[in-house]
Short mmCIF file of C-alpha atoms and ligand atoms in Angstrom, two decimals:
data_model
loop_
_atom_site.label_atom_id
_atom_site.label_comp_id
_atom_site.label_asym_id
_atom_site.label_seq_id
_atom_site.Cartn_x
_atom_site.Cartn_y
_atom_site.Cartn_z
CA UNK C 200 118.54 125.57 49.80
CA UNK C 201 117.76 125.56 53.51
CA UNK C 202 115.31 123.22 55.15
CA UNK C 203 113.18 125.38 57.36
CA UNK C 204 110.19 123.50 58.62
CA UNK C 205 110.19 121.13 61.52
CA UNK C 206 107.55 118.44 61.10
CA UNK C 207 106.89 117.75 64.75
CA UNK C 208 109.82 115.42 65.23
CA UNK C 209 110.88 117.29 68.35
CA UNK C 210 107.90 116.12 70.37
CA UNK C 211 109.10 113.61 72.96
CA UNK C 212 107.56 110.34 71.86
CA UNK C 213 108.36 107.22 73.93
CA UNK C 214 110.71 105.40 73.96
CA UNK C 215 112.68 108.59 73.35
CA UNK C 216 113.40 110.90 76.28
CA UNK C 217 115.32 114.13 76.81
CA UNK C 218 118.66 112.32 76.81
CA UNK C 219 117.91 110.87 73.38
CA UNK C 220 117.01 114.29 72.05
CA UNK C 221 120.39 115.57 73.21
CA UNK C 222 122.03 112.74 71.32
CA UNK C 223 119.97 113.68 68.25
CA UNK C 224 121.23 117.24 68.47
CA UNK C 225 124.86 116.08 68.79
CA UNK C 226 124.54 113.79 65.78
CA UNK C 227 122.87 116.52 63.76
CA UNK C 228 125.60 119.05 64.55
CA UNK C 229 128.32 116.57 63.61
CA UNK C 230 126.70 115.68 60.30
CA UNK C 231 126.05 119.32 59.44
CA UNK C 232 129.58 120.42 60.31
CA UNK C 233 131.68 117.52 59.10
CA UNK C 234 129.74 115.39 56.64
CA UNK C 235 127.35 117.49 54.57
CA UNK C 236 130.05 119.87 53.27
CA UNK C 237 132.18 116.93 52.05
CA UNK C 238 129.74 114.26 50.98
CA UNK C 239 129.29 115.27 47.33
CA UNK C 240 133.01 114.77 46.80
CA UNK C 241 132.90 111.38 48.54
CA UNK C 242 129.97 110.36 46.38
CA UNK C 243 131.95 111.29 43.28
CA UNK C 244 135.01 109.38 44.55
CA UNK C 245 132.79 106.38 45.34
CA UNK C 246 134.16 106.11 48.87
CA UNK C 247 134.09 108.08 52.10
CA UNK C 248 137.44 108.34 53.93
CA UNK C 249 138.44 105.43 56.15
CA UNK C 250 139.20 107.99 58.89
CA UNK C 251 135.49 108.64 59.28
CA UNK C 252 135.29 105.41 61.29
CA UNK C 253 137.94 106.80 63.66
CA UNK C 254 136.15 110.14 63.94
CA UNK C 255 132.75 108.51 64.57
CA UNK C 256 134.41 106.31 67.21
CA UNK C 257 135.99 109.34 68.89
CA UNK C 258 132.50 110.84 69.25
CA UNK C 259 131.17 107.56 70.66
CA UNK C 260 128.83 106.82 67.74
CA UNK C 261 130.24 103.35 66.98
CA UNK C 262 129.54 102.06 70.45
CA UNK C 263 126.29 103.71 71.51
CA UNK C 264 124.65 100.46 72.63
CA UNK C 265 127.75 98.62 73.88
CA UNK C 266 129.05 98.47 77.46
CA UNK C 267 131.63 100.93 78.69
CA UNK C 268 133.85 97.99 79.64
CA UNK C 269 134.34 97.40 75.90
CA UNK C 270 134.82 101.06 75.08
CA UNK C 271 131.14 101.70 74.32
CA UNK C 272 128.79 104.36 75.63
CA UNK C 273 126.73 102.06 77.83
CA UNK C 274 123.45 102.85 76.04
CA UNK C 275 120.98 100.49 74.42
CA UNK C 276 119.05 99.88 71.20
CA UNK C 277 117.13 103.12 71.59
CA UNK C 278 120.35 105.12 71.33
CA UNK C 279 121.22 103.25 68.15
CA UNK C 280 117.71 103.94 66.90
CA UNK C 281 118.27 107.68 67.37
CA UNK C 282 121.40 107.40 65.27
CA UNK C 283 119.65 105.52 62.44
CA UNK C 284 116.79 107.99 62.19
CA UNK C 285 118.75 111.17 62.68
CA UNK C 286 121.51 110.63 60.14
CA UNK C 287 118.84 110.10 57.48
CA UNK C 288 116.84 113.12 58.64
CA UNK C 289 119.87 115.38 58.17
CA UNK C 290 120.04 114.48 54.48
CA UNK C 291 123.34 112.69 54.98
CA UNK C 292 124.09 110.57 51.91
CA UNK C 293 123.00 106.96 52.14
CA UNK C 294 126.52 105.72 51.39
CA UNK C 295 127.98 107.08 54.62
CA UNK C 296 124.91 105.94 56.56
CA UNK C 297 125.23 102.47 55.04
CA UNK C 298 128.97 102.12 55.72
CA UNK C 299 128.80 103.24 59.33
CA UNK C 300 125.41 101.55 59.78
CA UNK C 301 126.55 98.15 58.48
CA UNK C 302 129.42 98.34 60.97
CA UNK C 303 127.33 99.30 64.01
CA UNK C 304 123.90 97.95 63.08
CA UNK C 305 124.37 94.56 61.43
CA UNK C 306 127.97 93.32 61.67
CA UNK C 307 128.91 94.00 65.29
CA UNK C 308 125.58 93.15 67.04
CA UNK C 309 125.99 89.37 66.46
CA UNK C 310 129.54 89.55 67.85
CA UNK C 311 128.17 91.26 70.95
CA UNK C 312 125.20 88.93 71.34
CA UNK C 313 126.68 85.57 70.36
CA UNK C 314 130.42 86.19 70.82
CA UNK C 315 132.77 85.00 73.54
CA UNK C 316 134.94 87.29 75.67
CA UNK C 317 137.73 86.55 73.22
CA UNK C 318 135.54 87.71 70.28
CA UNK C 319 134.64 90.84 72.19
CA UNK C 320 138.30 91.66 72.73
CA UNK C 321 139.55 90.74 69.26
CA UNK C 322 136.71 92.12 67.15
CA UNK C 323 134.18 94.21 69.04
CA UNK C 324 136.55 96.41 71.05
CA UNK C 325 138.61 97.49 67.99
CA UNK C 326 135.39 97.95 65.98
CA UNK C 327 133.96 100.28 68.64
CA UNK C 328 137.28 102.16 68.60
CA UNK C 329 137.12 102.52 64.79
CA UNK C 330 140.34 100.58 64.42
CA UNK C 331 138.75 97.66 62.56
CA UNK C 332 135.98 97.88 59.98
CA UNK C 333 133.27 95.22 60.14
CA UNK C 334 130.96 93.74 57.49
CA UNK C 335 128.21 91.12 57.46
CA UNK C 336 128.33 88.45 54.76
CA UNK C 337 125.13 86.56 54.11
CA UNK C 338 124.15 87.22 50.47
CA UNK C 339 125.75 85.12 47.74
CA UNK C 340 125.76 85.44 43.96
CA UNK C 341 123.35 82.49 43.84
CA UNK C 342 120.68 84.24 45.93
CA UNK C 343 119.84 86.62 48.72
CA UNK C 344 116.18 86.14 49.67
CA UNK C 345 116.55 82.41 50.11
CA UNK C 346 119.07 82.58 52.94
CA UNK C 347 118.79 78.86 53.59
CA UNK C 348 120.38 78.21 50.17
CA UNK C 349 123.84 79.44 51.25
CA UNK C 350 126.53 77.53 49.36
CA UNK C 351 129.79 78.88 50.82
CA UNK C 352 131.17 75.71 52.34
CA UNK C 353 133.24 75.31 55.51
CA UNK C 354 134.82 71.86 55.74
CA UNK C 355 135.92 70.65 59.14
CA UNK C 356 139.67 70.05 59.43
CA UNK C 357 141.59 69.43 62.64
CA UNK C 358 141.37 72.58 64.75
CA UNK C 359 139.12 74.58 62.44
CA UNK C 360 137.61 74.88 58.96
CA UNK C 361 138.60 75.42 55.35
CA UNK C 362 136.23 77.83 53.61
CA UNK C 363 135.45 78.00 49.87
CA UNK C 364 132.80 80.13 48.18
CA UNK C 365 131.82 83.75 47.67
CA UNK C 366 129.64 86.58 48.93
CA UNK C 367 128.23 89.55 47.05
CA UNK C 368 126.65 92.98 47.67
CA UNK C 369 128.60 93.24 50.93
CA UNK C 370 128.51 96.73 52.42
CA UNK C 371 132.03 97.71 53.59
CA UNK C 372 133.05 94.61 51.66
CA UNK C 373 136.08 96.20 50.05
CA UNK C 374 137.79 97.51 53.16
CA UNK C 375 136.36 95.39 55.97
CA UNK C 376 139.00 93.99 58.33
CA UNK C 377 136.66 91.20 59.31
CA UNK C 378 133.55 89.63 57.90
CA UNK C 379 130.84 88.05 60.04
CA UNK C 380 130.15 85.35 57.51
CA UNK C 381 127.42 82.74 57.06
CA UNK C 382 128.77 79.40 55.85
CA UNK C 383 127.39 75.92 55.34
CA UNK C 384 128.89 73.43 57.76
CA UNK C 385 126.89 70.31 56.83
CA UNK C 386 126.19 68.79 53.46
CA UNK C 387 122.39 68.76 54.00
CA UNK C 388 120.61 71.78 52.58
CA UNK C 389 118.03 73.93 54.33
CA UNK C 390 118.02 75.88 57.55
CA UNK C 391 120.05 73.41 59.55
CA UNK C 392 123.78 73.34 59.02
CA UNK C 393 124.50 77.05 58.63
CA UNK C 394 127.17 78.46 60.95
CA UNK C 395 128.87 81.80 61.40
CA UNK C 396 132.61 82.25 61.16
CA UNK C 397 134.51 85.48 61.55
CA UNK C 398 136.75 85.70 58.49
CA UNK C 399 139.65 88.14 58.64
CA UNK C 400 140.62 89.92 55.45
CA UNK C 401 144.32 89.12 55.89
CA UNK C 402 143.68 85.36 55.92
CA UNK C 403 145.31 83.73 52.86
CA UNK C 404 142.67 82.95 50.21
CA UNK C 405 140.33 85.81 51.27
CA UNK C 406 140.06 88.10 48.28
CA UNK C 407 137.95 91.12 47.35
CA UNK C 408 137.12 90.20 43.78
CA UNK C 409 135.17 93.30 42.79
CA UNK C 410 133.97 96.70 43.96
CA UNK C 411 130.43 97.14 42.65
CA UNK C 412 128.94 100.19 40.90
CA UNK C 413 125.42 101.00 42.10
CA UNK C 414 122.34 103.17 41.51
CA UNK C 415 122.70 104.80 44.93
CA UNK C 416 124.80 104.70 48.11
CA UNK C 417 127.72 105.83 45.94
CA UNK C 418 130.10 106.68 48.77
CA UNK C 419 129.87 103.23 50.37
CA UNK C 420 132.09 100.42 49.16
CA UNK C 421 130.01 97.41 48.19
CA UNK C 422 132.09 94.35 47.49
CA UNK C 423 132.10 90.89 46.09
CA UNK C 424 134.41 88.61 48.10
CA UNK C 425 135.78 85.18 47.23
CA UNK C 426 137.22 82.52 49.53
CA UNK C 427 139.69 79.93 48.26
CA UNK C 428 140.79 77.40 50.85
CA UNK C 429 140.67 79.99 53.63
CA UNK C 430 141.82 78.37 56.86
CA UNK C 431 139.74 79.56 59.78
CA UNK C 432 140.64 78.56 63.35
CA UNK C 433 138.16 77.01 65.78
CA UNK C 434 138.06 80.14 67.93
CA UNK C 435 136.51 82.15 65.07
CA UNK C 436 133.22 80.25 65.30
CA UNK C 437 130.46 82.64 66.36
CA UNK C 438 127.54 81.09 68.21
CA UNK C 439 126.71 77.41 67.97
CA UNK C 440 127.93 75.25 65.12
CA UNK C 441 125.13 74.45 62.59
CA UNK C 442 122.74 76.87 64.36
CA UNK C 443 123.58 80.03 62.41
CA UNK C 444 120.08 80.39 61.00
CA UNK C 445 118.94 81.61 64.43
CA UNK C 446 121.61 84.30 64.32
CA UNK C 447 120.45 85.38 60.85
CA UNK C 448 116.86 85.68 62.02
CA UNK C 449 117.76 87.57 65.21
CA UNK C 450 119.88 89.98 63.21
CA UNK C 451 117.22 90.59 60.55
CA UNK C 452 114.78 92.00 63.08
CA UNK C 453 117.19 94.67 64.15
CA UNK C 454 118.42 95.41 60.61
CA UNK C 455 114.86 95.83 59.35
CA UNK C 456 113.95 98.11 62.21
CA UNK C 457 117.03 100.25 61.57
CA UNK C 458 116.01 100.47 57.93
CA UNK C 459 112.52 101.57 58.95
CA UNK C 460 114.00 104.26 61.20
CA UNK C 461 116.23 105.42 58.36
CA UNK C 462 113.24 105.63 56.01
CA UNK C 463 111.34 107.72 58.57
CA UNK C 464 114.34 110.08 58.68
CA UNK C 465 114.38 110.24 54.88
CA UNK C 466 110.65 111.02 54.70
CA UNK C 467 111.12 113.73 57.29
CA UNK C 468 113.91 115.32 55.23
CA UNK C 469 111.87 115.08 52.00
CA UNK C 470 108.86 116.72 53.60
CA UNK C 471 110.83 119.59 55.13
CA UNK C 472 112.80 120.14 51.94
CA UNK C 473 109.63 120.16 49.83
CA UNK C 474 107.81 122.59 52.09
CA UNK C 475 110.83 124.92 52.04
CA UNK C 476 110.95 124.82 48.27
CA UNK C 477 107.20 125.35 47.89
CA UNK C 478 107.44 128.45 50.09
CA UNK C 479 110.21 129.95 47.94
CA UNK C 480 109.69 128.95 44.33
CA UNK C 481 107.19 130.83 42.18
CA UNK C 482 105.27 129.79 39.08
CA UNK C 483 102.55 131.76 37.33
CA UNK C 484 103.20 134.64 39.75
CA UNK C 485 102.44 132.57 42.85
CA UNK C 486 104.44 130.53 45.34
CA UNK C 487 104.20 126.82 44.57
CA UNK C 488 102.64 126.25 47.97
CA UNK C 489 99.60 128.27 46.82
CA UNK C 490 98.69 125.56 44.34
CA UNK C 491 96.27 123.05 45.74
CA UNK C 492 98.01 120.20 43.90
CA UNK C 493 101.28 120.94 45.70
CA UNK C 494 99.59 121.36 49.10
CA UNK C 495 97.84 118.03 48.70
CA UNK C 496 101.02 116.29 47.67
CA UNK C 497 102.74 117.64 50.77
CA UNK C 498 99.76 116.66 52.93
CA UNK C 499 99.98 113.08 51.65
CA UNK C 500 103.70 113.01 52.33
CA UNK C 501 103.04 114.11 55.90
CA UNK C 502 100.47 111.33 56.40
CA UNK C 503 102.94 108.70 55.15
CA UNK C 504 105.55 110.10 57.50
CA UNK C 505 103.26 110.00 60.53
CA UNK C 506 102.01 106.50 59.72
CA UNK C 507 105.55 105.23 59.15
CA UNK C 508 106.83 106.86 62.30
CA UNK C 509 104.00 105.47 64.42
CA UNK C 510 104.50 101.92 63.12
CA UNK C 511 108.27 102.10 63.50
CA UNK C 512 108.29 103.57 67.01
CA UNK C 513 105.71 101.02 68.10
CA UNK C 514 107.93 98.17 66.81
CA UNK C 515 110.95 99.77 68.50
CA UNK C 516 109.13 99.94 71.84
CA UNK C 517 108.33 96.22 71.61
CA UNK C 518 111.81 95.18 70.54
CA UNK C 519 113.56 97.40 73.08
CA UNK C 520 111.45 95.90 75.87
CA UNK C 521 112.62 92.42 74.86
CA UNK C 522 109.33 91.28 73.35
CA UNK C 523 108.71 89.51 70.07
CA UNK C 524 108.12 92.09 67.36
CA UNK C 525 108.36 90.04 64.16
CA UNK C 526 105.00 91.19 62.79
CA UNK C 527 105.46 94.83 63.78
CA UNK C 528 109.03 95.11 62.49
CA UNK C 529 108.12 93.38 59.22
CA UNK C 530 105.11 95.67 58.67
CA UNK C 531 107.13 98.78 59.52
CA UNK C 532 109.93 97.76 57.15
CA UNK C 533 107.48 97.02 54.34
CA UNK C 534 105.49 100.24 54.69
CA UNK C 535 108.31 102.70 55.29
CA UNK C 536 110.64 101.64 52.48
CA UNK C 537 108.07 102.18 49.72
CA UNK C 538 106.79 105.32 51.45
CA UNK C 539 110.32 106.79 51.50
CA UNK C 540 110.74 106.14 47.77
CA UNK C 541 107.34 107.80 47.20
CA UNK C 542 108.33 110.78 49.36
CA UNK C 543 111.60 111.27 47.48
CA UNK C 544 109.82 110.95 44.14
CA UNK C 545 107.17 113.51 45.14
CA UNK C 546 109.86 115.84 46.48
CA UNK C 547 111.61 115.59 43.12
CA UNK C 548 108.38 116.34 41.26
CA UNK C 549 107.71 119.50 43.29
CA UNK C 550 111.28 120.63 42.62
CA UNK C 551 110.68 120.28 38.87
CA UNK C 552 113.87 120.39 36.80
CA UNK C 553 115.89 121.44 39.83
CA UNK C 554 114.94 118.19 41.52
CA UNK C 555 116.69 116.37 38.72
CA UNK C 556 119.88 118.34 39.28
CA UNK C 557 122.63 117.00 41.50
CA UNK C 558 123.13 120.16 43.49
CA UNK C 559 119.58 120.01 44.84
CA UNK C 560 120.24 116.59 46.42
CA UNK C 561 116.72 115.27 45.91
CA UNK C 562 117.82 113.02 43.06
CA UNK C 563 120.45 111.44 45.33
CA UNK C 564 117.90 110.89 48.09
CA UNK C 565 115.61 109.16 45.58
CA UNK C 566 118.44 106.93 44.31
CA UNK C 567 119.53 106.10 47.85
CA UNK C 568 115.98 105.34 48.99
CA UNK C 569 115.41 102.81 46.21
CA UNK C 570 117.45 100.16 47.96
CA UNK C 571 114.97 100.10 50.87
CA UNK C 572 112.39 97.78 49.27
CA UNK C 573 115.22 95.35 48.34
CA UNK C 574 117.91 95.33 51.05
CA UNK C 575 117.59 93.43 54.32
CA UNK C 576 114.76 91.35 52.82
CA UNK C 577 112.62 92.46 49.88
CA UNK C 578 109.03 93.73 49.98
CA UNK C 579 107.88 90.39 48.62
CA UNK C 580 109.60 88.51 51.43
CA UNK C 581 108.08 90.91 54.02
CA UNK C 582 104.64 90.12 52.57
CA UNK C 583 105.37 86.38 52.74
CA UNK C 584 106.28 86.69 56.44
CA UNK C 585 103.15 88.73 57.18
CA UNK C 586 100.85 86.46 55.14
CA UNK C 587 102.19 83.28 56.70
CA UNK C 588 101.97 84.87 60.13
CA UNK C 589 98.25 85.27 59.50
CA UNK C 590 97.97 81.52 59.01
CA UNK C 591 97.92 81.43 55.19
C1 LIG U 700 123.72 98.11 47.98
C2 LIG U 700 123.46 96.80 48.65
C3 LIG U 700 124.03 96.52 49.89
C4 LIG U 700 123.86 95.27 50.49
N1 LIG U 700 124.52 94.98 51.65
C5 LIG U 700 124.52 93.70 52.10
C6 LIG U 700 125.38 93.30 53.19
O1 LIG U 700 126.11 94.12 53.77
N2 LIG U 700 125.38 91.99 53.55
C7 LIG U 700 124.60 91.04 52.94
O2 LIG U 700 124.65 89.88 53.31
N3 LIG U 700 123.76 91.40 51.93
C8 LIG U 700 123.70 92.69 51.48
N4 LIG U 700 122.87 93.05 50.45
C9 LIG U 700 122.04 92.02 49.84
C10 LIG U 700 120.53 92.20 50.03
O3 LIG U 700 120.17 91.89 51.35
C11 LIG U 700 119.86 91.34 48.96
O4 LIG U 700 120.03 92.02 47.73
C12 LIG U 700 118.40 91.07 49.22
O5 LIG U 700 118.26 90.23 50.33
C13 LIG U 700 117.70 90.42 48.01
O6 LIG U 700 118.41 89.32 47.55
P1 LIG U 700 118.77 89.20 45.97
O7 LIG U 700 119.36 90.49 45.56
O8 LIG U 700 119.59 87.98 45.78
O9 LIG U 700 117.39 89.04 45.23
P2 LIG U 700 116.63 87.67 44.91
O10 LIG U 700 116.49 86.87 46.14
O11 LIG U 700 117.25 87.04 43.72
O12 LIG U 700 115.19 88.23 44.50
C14 LIG U 700 114.89 88.77 43.21
C15 LIG U 700 113.40 89.13 43.16
O13 LIG U 700 112.63 87.94 43.37
C16 LIG U 700 111.73 88.13 44.44
N5 LIG U 700 111.57 86.89 45.21
C17 LIG U 700 112.55 86.05 45.67
N6 LIG U 700 111.99 85.06 46.39
C18 LIG U 700 110.66 85.28 46.40
C19 LIG U 700 109.55 84.62 47.00
N7 LIG U 700 109.70 83.52 47.76
N8 LIG U 700 108.32 85.12 46.80
C20 LIG U 700 108.13 86.23 46.05
N9 LIG U 700 109.14 86.92 45.47
C21 LIG U 700 110.38 86.45 45.65
C22 LIG U 700 112.38 89.19 45.32
O14 LIG U 700 111.45 89.83 46.14
C23 LIG U 700 112.99 90.11 44.25
O15 LIG U 700 112.01 90.98 43.78
C24 LIG U 700 123.01 94.31 49.86
C25 LIG U 700 122.38 94.61 48.65
C26 LIG U 700 122.62 95.81 48.02
C27 LIG U 700 121.99 96.06 46.68
#
């Protein structure tokens, strides 16, 4: 099944310019040539090949926003935004997007922003080169939404820390070479006393306890990791000791915006795929698109897409210009994640029984999209942030 209709995405909408559209085209070609033909097999195997990190690095995709002096492309957040939206718009499976995205979008940005020159050399440079795989470890078995309740404990010993605890639902968690990990460094609870340590997977006591089976994102490895008396040297502290909550909050803004961009890409794919199908498939001697019910469904999908895109691009413009965008990013994340699930569900309905079949891909897109209202902060938490921001 080909996807024929363009939904207006090609119009140059700020902050995107001609250079970004070229990048879009390059990403699209790569995904179409090298990912789409293979991804079903990777989904079945529950893992995409490790070499994909090397290939993505070779094409510059792992360092779009990082300086050339570290092996990056010298771009900025807007280049990364193009990546997040475009991979989803191609229909690339969420697992590959999640694995590469966790590496570039959530695990390496804190190393770049809060790291020392030594961190840049030891972790960021090899990550940009695809030589080391990165993961971010915040969520614990005891809770994800309540990030202040982190229990993984780092006890001060001479020259470093000893870490005990566990993390769960960690994207790239099975094969990550290093984990940007939130730990508790004081015995008081709450926001104060959280720090970030870079844990390396070859440190004694660092163990991947389980690879998790999931509803979607099948080709990404999602791991549970345990730490037993892991000795971490002083130089692996990222940012200020006890001030890790700030790092979590800074990172969330970008993660949520990337998720919104991905959802916009997903909605775009769903709309184009549905229109294509409605133009081809017949029922009762007519093309599906001749039925008012189908046209209206598609019209509603297009409104969700435009609304989601407008909110997300507006938040991106604010964030990329260095301004506070908490409200805008939160609203865009909240709206787009549910809208993408709706779009995938409607696409499946228009496809009828074929939508339920693996080969038509819509069922995978629906399964992959379902994480959106949960990951990176749930819908309920987004509503809390928005409600409190309004003074309630
Ligand atoms: C496939 C996958 C990949 C992931 N990748 C990573 C990763 O790479 N790194 C990482 O650190 N984490 C990762 N996560 C974790 C993800 O961010 C958490 O699942 C998410 O933050 C929710 O936390 P939780 O699952 O513990 O749910 P809980 O916090 O237990 O929430 C359960 C329910 O209670 C609701 N709830 C909780 N508190 C409130 C409240 N105050 N008000 C109203 N409702 C509330 C929630 O909205 C939700 O509906 C991943 C998760 C998945 C499933």
